[in-house]
Short mmCIF file of C-alpha atoms in Angstrom, two decimals:
data_model
loop_
_atom_site.label_atom_id
_atom_site.label_comp_id
_atom_site.label_asym_id
_atom_site.label_seq_id
_atom_site.Cartn_x
_atom_site.Cartn_y
_atom_site.Cartn_z
CA UNK A 1 91.61 -52.07 -152.58
CA UNK A 2 93.86 -54.35 -154.62
CA UNK A 3 94.34 -57.99 -153.66
CA UNK A 4 97.27 -60.12 -154.79
CA UNK A 5 97.08 -63.88 -155.10
CA UNK A 6 100.39 -64.96 -153.66
CA UNK A 7 102.06 -68.34 -154.15
CA UNK A 8 102.09 -69.01 -150.41
CA UNK A 9 100.83 -66.79 -147.62
CA UNK A 10 102.32 -69.18 -145.07
CA UNK A 11 105.76 -68.35 -146.44
CA UNK A 12 105.44 -64.99 -144.66
CA UNK A 13 105.32 -66.64 -141.23
CA UNK A 14 108.45 -68.71 -140.84
CA UNK A 15 109.41 -70.72 -137.75
CA UNK A 16 112.82 -70.44 -136.21
CA UNK A 17 113.80 -73.76 -137.76
CA UNK A 18 114.02 -72.23 -141.22
CA UNK A 19 116.51 -69.54 -140.20
CA UNK A 20 119.25 -71.78 -141.50
CA UNK A 21 117.60 -71.76 -144.92
CA UNK A 22 116.86 -68.04 -144.88
CA UNK A 23 119.88 -66.47 -143.15
CA UNK A 24 118.71 -62.96 -144.01
CA UNK A 25 115.85 -63.38 -141.52
CA UNK A 26 118.21 -64.34 -138.70
CA UNK A 27 120.44 -61.46 -139.73
CA UNK A 28 117.60 -58.99 -139.61
CA UNK A 29 116.50 -60.13 -136.17
CA UNK A 30 120.06 -59.71 -134.94
CA UNK A 31 120.09 -56.19 -136.36
CA UNK A 32 117.06 -55.26 -134.23
CA UNK A 33 118.91 -56.44 -131.13
CA UNK A 34 122.22 -54.82 -132.02
CA UNK A 35 121.71 -51.90 -134.39
CA UNK A 36 124.56 -50.28 -136.24
CA UNK A 37 126.25 -47.41 -134.44
CA UNK A 38 129.85 -47.85 -135.53
CA UNK A 39 132.00 -49.91 -137.85
CA UNK A 40 134.73 -52.50 -137.85
CA UNK A 41 137.46 -52.66 -135.28
CA UNK A 42 140.62 -50.69 -135.76
CA UNK A 43 141.28 -50.32 -139.47
CA UNK A 44 144.55 -50.17 -141.26
CA UNK A 45 143.92 -46.49 -141.81
CA UNK A 46 143.77 -46.01 -138.05
CA UNK A 47 146.89 -48.09 -137.44
CA UNK A 48 148.98 -46.24 -139.99
CA UNK A 49 148.29 -42.75 -138.72
CA UNK A 50 150.12 -39.66 -139.80
CA UNK A 51 151.63 -37.30 -137.19
CA UNK A 52 148.36 -35.38 -137.33
CA UNK A 53 146.23 -38.47 -136.83
CA UNK A 54 148.33 -40.22 -134.19
CA UNK A 55 146.02 -39.01 -131.37
CA UNK A 56 143.14 -40.50 -133.34
CA UNK A 57 144.22 -43.99 -132.34
CA UNK A 58 143.76 -43.16 -128.67
CA UNK A 59 140.50 -41.33 -129.20
CA UNK A 60 139.15 -44.09 -131.43
CA UNK A 61 139.43 -46.57 -128.58
CA UNK A 62 136.74 -44.56 -126.79
CA UNK A 63 134.39 -45.52 -129.59
CA UNK A 64 134.91 -49.25 -129.02
CA UNK A 65 131.68 -49.65 -127.10
CA UNK A 66 129.82 -48.18 -130.06
CA UNK A 67 131.50 -50.18 -132.80
CA UNK A 68 130.10 -53.15 -134.70
CA UNK A 69 132.52 -55.32 -136.60
CA UNK A 70 131.68 -56.27 -140.18
CA UNK A 71 131.98 -60.05 -140.46
CA UNK A 72 135.24 -60.72 -142.35
CA UNK A 73 134.66 -61.70 -145.98
CA UNK A 74 137.19 -64.49 -145.62
CA UNK A 75 135.26 -65.95 -142.66
CA UNK A 76 131.63 -65.91 -143.90
CA UNK A 77 130.90 -64.41 -147.31
CA UNK A 78 127.13 -64.32 -146.92
CA UNK A 79 127.26 -62.72 -143.47
CA UNK A 80 129.84 -60.23 -144.75
CA UNK A 81 127.55 -59.31 -147.65
CA UNK A 82 124.56 -58.76 -145.35
CA UNK A 83 126.67 -56.70 -142.92
CA UNK A 84 128.00 -54.48 -145.71
CA UNK A 85 124.51 -53.94 -147.13
CA UNK A 86 123.33 -52.73 -143.72
CA UNK A 87 126.37 -50.93 -142.35
CA UNK A 88 127.24 -49.13 -145.59
CA UNK A 89 123.59 -48.01 -145.62
CA UNK A 90 122.90 -49.46 -149.06
CA UNK A 91 119.53 -51.09 -148.35
CA UNK A 92 117.26 -52.55 -145.73
CA UNK A 93 114.58 -55.23 -145.77
CA UNK A 94 111.01 -54.15 -146.49
CA UNK A 95 108.01 -55.24 -144.39
CA UNK A 96 107.08 -57.96 -146.92
CA UNK A 97 109.57 -60.83 -146.93
CA UNK A 98 111.79 -60.65 -149.99
CA UNK A 99 111.33 -56.94 -150.60
CA UNK A 100 114.07 -54.36 -150.24
CA UNK A 101 114.22 -50.65 -149.42
CA UNK A 102 117.09 -49.10 -151.38
CA UNK A 103 118.66 -46.38 -149.25
CA UNK A 104 120.20 -43.20 -150.71
CA UNK A 105 123.78 -44.51 -150.89
CA UNK A 106 122.66 -47.69 -152.63
CA UNK A 107 120.37 -45.79 -154.96
CA UNK A 108 123.21 -43.41 -155.85
CA UNK A 109 125.15 -46.41 -157.19
CA UNK A 110 122.12 -47.39 -159.26
CA UNK A 111 121.88 -43.80 -160.52
CA UNK A 112 125.52 -43.97 -161.59
CA UNK A 113 124.67 -47.10 -163.57
CA UNK A 114 121.39 -45.71 -164.81
CA UNK A 115 121.46 -42.09 -165.83
CA UNK A 116 124.35 -40.06 -164.50
CA UNK A 117 127.31 -41.65 -166.21
CA UNK A 118 126.98 -44.32 -168.86
CA UNK A 119 124.19 -46.74 -169.60
CA UNK A 120 121.32 -44.37 -170.39
CA UNK A 121 123.67 -42.37 -172.61
CA UNK A 122 124.73 -45.48 -174.54
CA UNK A 123 121.13 -46.64 -174.94
CA UNK A 124 120.23 -43.30 -176.52
CA UNK A 125 123.40 -43.16 -178.61
CA UNK A 126 122.47 -46.50 -180.18
CA UNK A 127 119.14 -45.09 -181.37
CA UNK A 128 116.71 -46.06 -178.61
CA UNK A 129 114.12 -43.79 -176.97
CA UNK A 130 112.94 -44.01 -173.37
CA UNK A 131 109.25 -44.53 -172.64
CA UNK A 132 107.08 -46.31 -170.07
CA UNK A 133 104.56 -49.18 -170.09
CA UNK A 134 101.97 -50.02 -167.38
CA UNK A 135 102.95 -52.48 -164.67
CA UNK A 136 99.59 -54.28 -164.81
CA UNK A 137 99.30 -56.78 -167.66
CA UNK A 138 96.21 -58.81 -168.59
CA UNK A 139 96.74 -62.46 -167.72
CA UNK A 140 95.63 -63.43 -171.22
CA UNK A 141 98.70 -61.65 -172.62
CA UNK A 142 101.02 -63.93 -170.63
CA UNK A 143 99.15 -67.00 -171.91
CA UNK A 144 99.59 -66.09 -175.58
CA UNK A 145 103.22 -67.23 -175.75
CA UNK A 146 103.33 -70.82 -174.47
CA UNK A 147 106.97 -71.07 -173.38
CA UNK A 148 106.77 -67.61 -171.82
CA UNK A 149 103.87 -68.46 -169.52
CA UNK A 150 105.48 -71.80 -168.64
CA UNK A 151 108.75 -70.09 -167.72
CA UNK A 152 107.23 -67.31 -165.63
CA UNK A 153 104.13 -68.88 -164.10
CA UNK A 154 105.75 -69.85 -160.75
CA UNK A 155 107.00 -66.29 -160.23
CA UNK A 156 103.84 -64.35 -161.07
CA UNK A 157 102.03 -62.03 -158.67
CA UNK A 158 98.38 -61.91 -159.76
CA UNK A 159 95.80 -59.21 -158.97
CA UNK A 160 92.26 -60.58 -158.62
CA UNK A 161 90.43 -57.74 -156.83
CA UNK A 162 90.44 -54.02 -157.65
CA UNK A 163 88.28 -51.28 -156.16
CA UNK A 164 86.68 -53.82 -153.86
CA UNK A 165 85.36 -55.92 -156.75
CA UNK A 166 86.41 -59.15 -158.39
CA UNK A 167 88.16 -58.33 -161.67
CA UNK A 168 86.70 -59.68 -164.90
CA UNK A 169 90.24 -60.67 -165.95
CA UNK A 170 93.16 -61.33 -163.65
CA UNK A 171 96.08 -58.92 -163.94
CA UNK A 172 99.74 -59.83 -163.67
CA UNK A 173 102.13 -57.44 -161.94
CA UNK A 174 104.88 -56.93 -164.53
CA UNK A 175 107.47 -59.75 -164.44
CA UNK A 176 108.87 -58.49 -167.77
CA UNK A 177 107.24 -56.54 -170.59
CA UNK A 178 107.53 -58.54 -173.83
CA UNK A 179 103.78 -59.24 -173.88
CA UNK A 180 102.46 -55.73 -173.28
CA UNK A 181 105.14 -54.27 -175.57
CA UNK A 182 103.99 -56.54 -178.39
CA UNK A 183 100.38 -55.61 -177.79
CA UNK A 184 101.31 -51.96 -178.35
CA UNK A 185 103.78 -52.68 -181.16
CA UNK A 186 100.98 -54.42 -183.06
CA UNK A 187 99.06 -51.12 -182.98
CA UNK A 188 102.01 -48.91 -183.88
CA UNK A 189 103.71 -50.96 -186.60
CA UNK A 190 102.00 -51.17 -189.99
CA UNK A 191 104.65 -50.66 -192.68
CA UNK A 192 108.36 -51.24 -193.20
CA UNK A 193 108.60 -47.47 -192.82
CA UNK A 194 107.74 -47.90 -189.12
CA UNK A 195 110.82 -50.07 -188.59
CA UNK A 196 113.07 -50.40 -186.78
CA UNK A 197 111.16 -49.47 -183.63
CA UNK A 198 113.57 -49.29 -180.69
CA UNK A 199 112.51 -48.33 -177.19
CA UNK A 200 113.72 -48.67 -173.60
CA UNK A 201 112.08 -48.24 -170.23
CA UNK A 202 113.43 -47.84 -166.71
CA UNK A 203 110.94 -49.62 -164.47
CA UNK A 204 110.27 -51.94 -161.56
CA UNK A 205 109.59 -55.66 -161.96
CA UNK A 206 107.91 -58.19 -159.66
CA UNK A 207 108.93 -61.86 -159.58
CA UNK A 208 107.83 -63.93 -156.60
CA UNK A 209 111.15 -65.43 -155.58
CA UNK A 210 111.15 -68.00 -152.80
CA UNK A 211 114.78 -67.51 -151.72
CA UNK A 212 115.95 -63.92 -151.74
CA UNK A 213 119.14 -61.93 -151.31
CA UNK A 214 119.34 -58.10 -151.26
CA UNK A 215 120.02 -56.64 -154.72
CA UNK A 216 120.72 -60.10 -156.18
CA UNK A 217 117.27 -61.70 -155.94
CA UNK A 218 114.25 -59.84 -154.55
CA UNK A 219 110.50 -59.91 -155.14
CA UNK A 220 110.68 -56.46 -156.70
CA UNK A 221 113.69 -54.94 -158.41
CA UNK A 222 114.59 -52.06 -160.68
CA UNK A 223 115.90 -52.44 -164.21
CA UNK A 224 116.07 -51.08 -167.69
CA UNK A 225 114.51 -53.22 -170.39
CA UNK A 226 114.94 -52.54 -174.07
CA UNK A 227 112.59 -53.79 -176.78
CA UNK A 228 113.11 -53.54 -180.52
CA UNK A 229 111.32 -54.64 -183.70
CA UNK A 230 113.04 -55.15 -187.06
CA UNK A 231 112.24 -56.05 -190.64
CA UNK A 232 114.82 -58.84 -190.96
CA UNK A 233 116.36 -61.54 -188.74
CA UNK A 234 119.83 -60.18 -189.52
CA UNK A 235 118.91 -56.77 -188.08
CA UNK A 236 117.50 -58.37 -184.93
CA UNK A 237 120.62 -60.49 -184.43
CA UNK A 238 122.85 -57.45 -184.93
CA UNK A 239 120.82 -55.54 -182.34
CA UNK A 240 120.98 -58.34 -179.75
CA UNK A 241 124.76 -58.59 -180.15
CA UNK A 242 125.18 -54.81 -180.08
CA UNK A 243 123.42 -54.51 -176.73
CA UNK A 244 125.30 -57.35 -175.03
CA UNK A 245 128.45 -55.57 -176.19
CA UNK A 246 127.21 -52.35 -174.53
CA UNK A 247 126.73 -54.29 -171.29
CA UNK A 248 130.16 -55.89 -171.61
CA UNK A 249 131.88 -52.54 -172.05
CA UNK A 250 129.93 -51.09 -169.15
CA UNK A 251 131.00 -53.96 -166.89
CA UNK A 252 134.68 -53.60 -167.80
CA UNK A 253 135.00 -49.82 -168.18
CA UNK A 254 132.68 -48.54 -165.45
CA UNK A 255 132.14 -51.31 -162.89
CA UNK A 256 135.63 -52.87 -163.24
CA UNK A 257 134.01 -56.32 -163.47
CA UNK A 258 135.69 -58.65 -166.01
CA UNK A 259 132.63 -60.47 -167.25
CA UNK A 260 132.66 -63.40 -169.67
CA UNK A 261 130.33 -62.76 -172.59
CA UNK A 262 128.66 -65.61 -174.41
CA UNK A 263 125.56 -67.48 -175.55
CA UNK A 264 123.25 -69.34 -173.21
CA UNK A 265 122.43 -73.01 -173.79
CA UNK A 266 118.93 -73.92 -174.93
CA UNK A 267 118.13 -75.03 -171.38
CA UNK A 268 119.11 -71.62 -170.00
CA UNK A 269 117.66 -69.49 -172.83
CA UNK A 270 115.04 -66.90 -171.86
CA UNK A 271 111.46 -68.23 -172.09
CA UNK A 272 110.21 -67.19 -175.55
CA UNK A 273 113.59 -66.36 -177.10
CA UNK A 274 115.48 -68.04 -179.93
CA UNK A 275 118.86 -67.11 -178.42
CA UNK A 276 120.02 -65.47 -175.21
CA UNK A 277 123.36 -63.71 -174.81
CA UNK A 278 124.75 -63.09 -171.35
CA UNK A 279 127.52 -61.49 -169.33
CA UNK A 280 128.67 -63.75 -166.49
CA UNK A 281 130.61 -62.34 -163.56
CA UNK A 282 132.60 -64.19 -160.89
CA UNK A 283 131.78 -63.04 -157.37
CA UNK A 284 134.14 -63.05 -154.40
CA UNK A 285 132.84 -66.45 -153.30
CA UNK A 286 133.46 -67.74 -156.86
CA UNK A 287 129.77 -68.13 -157.65
CA UNK A 288 128.59 -66.86 -161.02
CA UNK A 289 126.25 -63.92 -161.38
CA UNK A 290 124.26 -63.42 -164.57
CA UNK A 291 124.80 -59.67 -164.72
CA UNK A 292 122.95 -58.79 -167.92
CA UNK A 293 121.22 -60.46 -170.85
CA UNK A 294 120.22 -59.73 -174.44
CA UNK A 295 117.63 -61.89 -176.20
CA UNK A 296 116.97 -62.51 -179.89
CA UNK A 297 113.24 -63.22 -179.72
CA UNK A 298 112.91 -64.19 -183.37
CA UNK A 299 109.24 -64.03 -184.36
CA UNK A 300 107.90 -65.87 -181.31
CA UNK A 301 106.12 -62.93 -179.73
CA UNK A 302 105.20 -61.19 -182.99
CA UNK A 303 103.39 -64.34 -184.15
CA UNK A 304 101.61 -64.69 -180.81
CA UNK A 305 100.44 -61.06 -180.89
CA UNK A 306 100.07 -60.59 -184.64
CA UNK A 307 102.73 -57.89 -184.83
CA UNK A 308 103.07 -57.52 -188.58
CA UNK A 309 104.16 -55.01 -191.20
CA UNK A 310 103.80 -54.61 -194.94
CA UNK A 311 107.21 -54.97 -196.58
CA UNK A 312 108.50 -53.11 -199.63
CA UNK A 313 106.95 -55.75 -201.90
CA UNK A 314 103.51 -55.33 -200.37
CA UNK A 315 103.72 -58.62 -198.44
CA UNK A 316 102.64 -58.96 -194.80
CA UNK A 317 105.48 -60.11 -192.53
CA UNK A 318 105.92 -60.69 -188.80
CA UNK A 319 108.55 -58.47 -187.20
CA UNK A 320 111.78 -59.82 -185.74
CA UNK A 321 112.42 -58.74 -182.17
CA UNK A 322 114.91 -58.37 -179.35
CA UNK A 323 114.77 -57.56 -175.66
CA UNK A 324 117.62 -56.87 -173.25
CA UNK A 325 118.01 -55.83 -169.63
CA UNK A 326 120.29 -55.00 -166.76
CA UNK A 327 119.03 -54.53 -163.20
CA UNK A 328 119.83 -53.56 -159.61
CA UNK A 329 121.31 -57.06 -159.41
CA UNK A 330 124.40 -55.37 -160.86
CA UNK A 331 124.76 -53.36 -157.64
CA UNK A 332 125.04 -56.65 -155.78
CA UNK A 333 127.61 -57.77 -158.33
CA UNK A 334 129.75 -54.69 -157.67
CA UNK A 335 129.63 -55.30 -153.93
CA UNK A 336 130.54 -58.99 -154.20
CA UNK A 337 133.31 -58.44 -156.75
CA UNK A 338 135.29 -55.68 -155.06
CA UNK A 339 134.81 -55.93 -151.31
CA UNK A 340 137.32 -57.00 -148.68
CA UNK A 341 137.34 -57.77 -144.95
CA UNK A 342 136.98 -54.06 -144.11
CA UNK A 343 133.81 -53.68 -146.17
CA UNK A 344 132.80 -52.21 -149.49
CA UNK A 345 135.28 -51.15 -152.18
CA UNK A 346 133.80 -49.08 -155.02
CA UNK A 347 135.28 -48.41 -158.46
CA UNK A 348 135.66 -44.62 -158.76
CA UNK A 349 133.54 -44.35 -161.91
CA UNK A 350 130.42 -45.59 -160.14
CA UNK A 351 131.21 -44.45 -156.57
CA UNK A 352 128.66 -41.91 -155.22
CA UNK A 353 131.55 -40.30 -153.32
CA UNK A 354 135.02 -40.53 -154.87
CA UNK A 355 136.89 -38.55 -152.20
CA UNK A 356 136.07 -38.11 -148.51
CA UNK A 357 137.82 -35.30 -146.62
CA UNK A 358 138.43 -35.77 -142.89
CA UNK A 359 139.52 -32.62 -140.97
CA UNK A 360 141.50 -33.30 -137.78
CA UNK A 361 142.17 -30.97 -134.86
CA UNK A 362 142.90 -31.35 -131.14
CA UNK A 363 142.57 -27.83 -129.79
CA UNK A 364 139.70 -25.41 -130.17
CA UNK A 365 141.91 -22.73 -131.70
CA UNK A 366 142.92 -25.16 -134.49
CA UNK A 367 139.39 -25.95 -135.63
CA UNK A 368 138.62 -22.89 -137.78
CA UNK A 369 141.86 -23.05 -139.75
CA UNK A 370 141.54 -26.77 -140.43
CA UNK A 371 137.88 -26.51 -141.48
CA UNK A 372 138.59 -23.56 -143.76
CA UNK A 373 141.39 -25.48 -145.47
CA UNK A 374 139.24 -28.59 -145.78
CA UNK A 375 136.38 -26.56 -147.30
CA UNK A 376 138.76 -24.97 -149.80
CA UNK A 377 140.10 -28.38 -150.86
CA UNK A 378 136.54 -29.64 -151.26
CA UNK A 379 135.60 -26.72 -153.49
CA UNK A 380 138.71 -27.20 -155.63
CA UNK A 381 137.84 -30.85 -156.22
CA UNK A 382 134.16 -30.12 -156.86
CA UNK A 383 135.09 -27.54 -159.48
CA UNK A 384 137.07 -30.29 -161.22
CA UNK A 385 133.93 -32.52 -161.35
CA UNK A 386 135.25 -34.87 -158.68
CA UNK A 387 132.56 -36.30 -156.39
CA UNK A 388 133.79 -35.15 -152.98
CA UNK A 389 132.29 -34.93 -149.51
CA UNK A 390 133.60 -33.14 -146.43
CA UNK A 391 132.84 -34.93 -143.16
CA UNK A 392 133.05 -31.99 -140.74
CA UNK A 393 130.70 -33.44 -138.13
CA UNK A 394 131.98 -33.29 -134.57
CA UNK A 395 129.91 -36.14 -133.12
CA UNK A 396 132.53 -38.77 -134.06
CA UNK A 397 136.28 -39.02 -133.80
CA UNK A 398 138.44 -38.94 -136.94
CA UNK A 399 139.37 -42.57 -136.35
CA UNK A 400 135.72 -43.59 -136.36
CA UNK A 401 135.25 -41.65 -139.60
CA UNK A 402 138.24 -43.41 -141.18
CA UNK A 403 136.63 -46.75 -140.45
CA UNK A 404 133.16 -45.67 -141.53
CA UNK A 405 134.13 -44.29 -144.95
CA UNK A 406 136.53 -47.15 -145.52
CA UNK A 407 133.67 -49.55 -144.90
CA UNK A 408 131.48 -47.57 -147.36
CA UNK A 409 134.13 -48.08 -150.04
CA UNK A 410 135.08 -44.48 -150.84
CA UNK A 411 138.13 -44.73 -153.15
CA UNK A 412 140.24 -41.90 -151.68
CA UNK A 413 140.49 -40.27 -148.25
CA UNK A 414 142.09 -36.88 -147.65
CA UNK A 415 143.23 -35.99 -144.12
CA UNK A 416 143.92 -32.40 -143.13
CA UNK A 417 145.30 -31.32 -139.74
CA UNK A 418 146.98 -28.16 -138.35
CA UNK A 419 150.45 -29.13 -139.58
CA UNK A 420 149.05 -29.85 -143.04
CA UNK A 421 147.43 -26.41 -143.06
CA UNK A 422 150.78 -24.83 -142.15
CA UNK A 423 152.63 -26.73 -144.87
CA UNK A 424 149.89 -26.27 -147.48
CA UNK A 425 149.62 -30.01 -148.03
CA UNK A 426 147.34 -32.98 -147.38
CA UNK A 427 147.59 -36.70 -146.64
CA UNK A 428 145.88 -39.01 -149.15
CA UNK A 429 145.00 -42.68 -148.58
CA UNK A 430 143.79 -45.23 -151.15
CA UNK A 431 140.97 -47.58 -150.22
CA UNK A 432 142.33 -50.39 -152.40
CA UNK A 433 145.87 -50.37 -150.95
CA UNK A 434 146.06 -51.11 -147.20
CA UNK A 435 148.37 -49.70 -144.56
CA UNK A 436 151.42 -47.57 -145.34
CA UNK A 437 151.56 -48.60 -148.99
CA UNK A 438 148.32 -46.75 -149.69
CA UNK A 439 149.07 -43.55 -147.75
CA UNK A 440 150.99 -40.60 -149.20
CA UNK A 441 152.01 -37.51 -147.21
CA UNK A 442 152.73 -33.97 -148.34
CA UNK A 443 150.51 -33.65 -151.43
CA UNK A 444 150.30 -29.95 -152.23
CA UNK A 445 146.99 -28.11 -151.81
CA UNK A 446 147.82 -26.05 -154.89
CA UNK A 447 144.73 -26.67 -157.06
CA UNK A 448 146.40 -27.80 -160.28
CA UNK A 449 148.72 -30.21 -158.43
CA UNK A 450 146.02 -31.58 -156.14
CA UNK A 451 143.43 -32.09 -158.87
CA UNK A 452 145.92 -33.81 -161.18
CA UNK A 453 147.08 -36.10 -158.37
CA UNK A 454 143.55 -37.05 -157.29
CA UNK A 455 142.38 -37.76 -160.85
CA UNK A 456 145.47 -39.83 -161.53
CA UNK A 457 144.93 -41.89 -158.37
CA UNK A 458 141.24 -42.44 -159.16
CA UNK A 459 142.23 -43.76 -162.58
CA UNK A 460 144.82 -46.03 -160.97
CA UNK A 461 142.26 -47.41 -158.53
CA UNK A 462 139.78 -48.08 -161.35
CA UNK A 463 142.43 -50.02 -163.30
CA UNK A 464 143.73 -51.79 -160.20
CA UNK A 465 140.30 -53.10 -159.24
CA UNK A 466 139.71 -54.45 -162.75
CA UNK A 467 143.10 -56.18 -162.86
CA UNK A 468 142.60 -57.64 -159.40
CA UNK A 469 139.19 -59.02 -160.39
CA UNK A 470 140.63 -60.43 -163.64
CA UNK A 471 143.40 -62.20 -161.77
CA UNK A 472 140.93 -63.66 -159.28
CA UNK A 473 138.62 -64.83 -162.07
CA UNK A 474 141.34 -66.41 -164.18
CA UNK A 475 142.91 -68.21 -161.23
CA UNK A 476 139.55 -69.83 -160.45
CA UNK A 477 138.65 -71.16 -163.90
CA UNK A 478 139.78 -74.74 -164.51
CA UNK A 479 140.03 -76.27 -167.99
CA UNK A 480 138.54 -79.77 -167.92
CA UNK A 481 138.32 -82.57 -170.47
CA UNK A 482 136.13 -85.12 -168.65
CA UNK A 483 133.02 -85.18 -166.50
CA UNK A 484 135.10 -86.37 -163.57
CA UNK A 485 137.36 -83.34 -163.87
CA UNK A 486 134.31 -81.09 -164.10
CA UNK A 487 132.83 -82.52 -160.91
CA UNK A 488 136.14 -82.12 -159.09
CA UNK A 489 136.50 -78.47 -160.19
CA UNK A 490 132.95 -77.66 -159.08
CA UNK A 491 133.47 -79.41 -155.73
CA UNK A 492 136.45 -77.11 -155.14
CA UNK A 493 134.29 -74.04 -155.83
CA UNK A 494 135.90 -73.37 -159.22
CA UNK A 495 134.41 -72.65 -162.64
CA UNK A 496 134.86 -75.54 -165.06
CA UNK A 497 135.56 -74.80 -168.74
CA UNK A 498 135.54 -77.59 -171.29
CA UNK A 499 134.30 -78.81 -174.69
CA UNK A 500 130.55 -79.46 -174.77
CA UNK A 501 128.11 -80.85 -177.32
CA UNK A 502 126.00 -83.03 -175.04
CA UNK A 503 122.20 -83.10 -174.86
CA UNK A 504 119.85 -81.00 -172.74
CA UNK A 505 119.24 -84.07 -170.57
CA UNK A 506 122.95 -84.43 -169.89
CA UNK A 507 123.20 -80.73 -169.08
CA UNK A 508 120.42 -81.16 -166.52
CA UNK A 509 122.28 -84.17 -165.14
CA UNK A 510 125.29 -81.94 -164.43
CA UNK A 511 123.03 -79.53 -162.56
CA UNK A 512 121.41 -82.30 -160.54
CA UNK A 513 124.68 -84.00 -159.59
CA UNK A 514 126.92 -80.96 -159.01
CA UNK A 515 124.64 -77.97 -158.44
CA UNK A 516 126.37 -76.20 -161.34
CA UNK A 517 124.68 -74.85 -164.46
CA UNK A 518 126.01 -74.17 -167.92
CA UNK A 519 126.65 -70.44 -167.67
CA UNK A 520 127.47 -69.80 -171.34
CA UNK A 521 129.36 -70.73 -174.46
CA UNK A 522 131.92 -67.89 -174.42
CA UNK A 523 132.25 -65.77 -177.53
CA UNK A 524 136.02 -66.20 -177.28
CA UNK A 525 136.68 -69.75 -178.50
CA UNK A 526 139.88 -71.45 -179.58
CA UNK A 527 139.75 -72.72 -183.19
CA UNK A 528 139.50 -76.38 -184.15
CA UNK A 529 137.29 -79.35 -183.34
CA UNK A 530 137.30 -80.64 -179.77
CA UNK A 531 136.02 -83.68 -177.86
CA UNK A 532 132.94 -83.29 -175.65
CA UNK A 533 133.86 -83.81 -172.00
CA UNK A 534 130.61 -85.69 -171.35
CA UNK A 535 130.02 -87.88 -174.42
CA UNK A 536 133.34 -88.08 -176.23
CA UNK A 537 131.62 -86.83 -179.39
CA UNK A 538 133.02 -83.98 -181.53
CA UNK A 539 132.41 -80.52 -180.03
CA UNK A 540 132.85 -77.17 -181.73
CA UNK A 541 132.67 -75.05 -178.58
CA UNK A 542 133.77 -74.97 -174.97
CA UNK A 543 131.23 -74.15 -172.26
CA UNK A 544 131.58 -72.81 -168.74
CA UNK A 545 129.87 -74.51 -165.79
CA UNK A 546 129.61 -72.95 -162.33
CA UNK A 547 127.41 -72.67 -159.28
CA UNK A 548 125.52 -69.41 -159.41
CA UNK A 549 123.22 -66.93 -157.75
#
């Protein structure tokens, strides 16, 4: 038996009065009363039916008693997010408050981030090797680095009993791995010939969060965390910047999220780091999401753990280190960046399903021909490495399927009916372009034509989502030159960007009075000296302030 000392057992038994503070609990209770069996009301796809799908509109009305409408994003962003998480079958709440069960569709998005497409490849290409460290860490390790234990102490889950006996030393369930990594590095690193040492692990992490949100902030989450040791501070700084650049390119090129890359303030720097670099993303409600970080740890942990090497001159030196991570929080970022009132909207490069095929027939003698054609189209696309799924189930109407896959964010839908079979063509609809504008009739089933068209449209959708997110971000950043202007921008839900050289105390004052934090000093800075918006003193950099998750 293993016992955890939790910050507050009473937090697990919440009265109805706190539902306003923890809306996910109210939401979950509502789900038990009215479970998902359909999707939103009539979608644009249903309204703009082709000649083949015109009967779908009538049939779809029969499903009305089974449908559950996703709360419109424009009406209630938080409720919309919770609805999409549930109805798109991305995740569900675990039995312990604040935990999350990632369902197959949600995990497939994480896999696309993790191994299948990009990030794991880039980590290996930059010279890092994957390995794994234990999730149980001696409490004494956490205490060795003073700022580290101070920063993480409120979030720790601590094991005090194991095998039915009181443990001689408490164990911490991994909140991050800098301490245990340094313990092992100190045993592996002896000479300059052992450097650089660059490793990465894909693991779970436990941080006892008091206010949670699926994917964005949970007691346990999945991530990759990289750890490196170097002989010089220059090498460590180069590594930290290299990895934040990898994250930036991933965000833009794969997730279609136009992050702002920069340096954290001292107040916001990771506990135990000299410098923290970050990618900040604007969500659909204009809150900021810290989507990935890279830390230059200096020699803080190597001094605490005695991680030393003998240099080329025979002198003993402490190593210079970095750590960097991206987590399942990024899945939440994708959802909140690209969704709309109809539900999820996934960039093709990270979509588990890029194309959904919906066969449509009215008479029994039409079924075989339509299904054969649909299967052939599916095989053609699969052979071209396009992620395609054929929904040939007969328990739901085509109109219901249109709504369902639209809500799940599949980038392209192909419709095939008897007339399409006769003409050797298909109807293709884009998820990102509503109504008639996104629907094209008469696309040939001839493999070379069909594959080229589908790939071209997937590329267009990827670019369109990025440009749309850029436009939204840029239209919601306000340049300010005084504290009054900053407060006004934040009150309107905007990001405020302005010159900053004020003290840590004044930064905390902004947080206390506006609820906004200094997200970063962007790497992209205009040249020339500026005037601090808070103090009127000279300022070399502009900073971005925003409310955040």
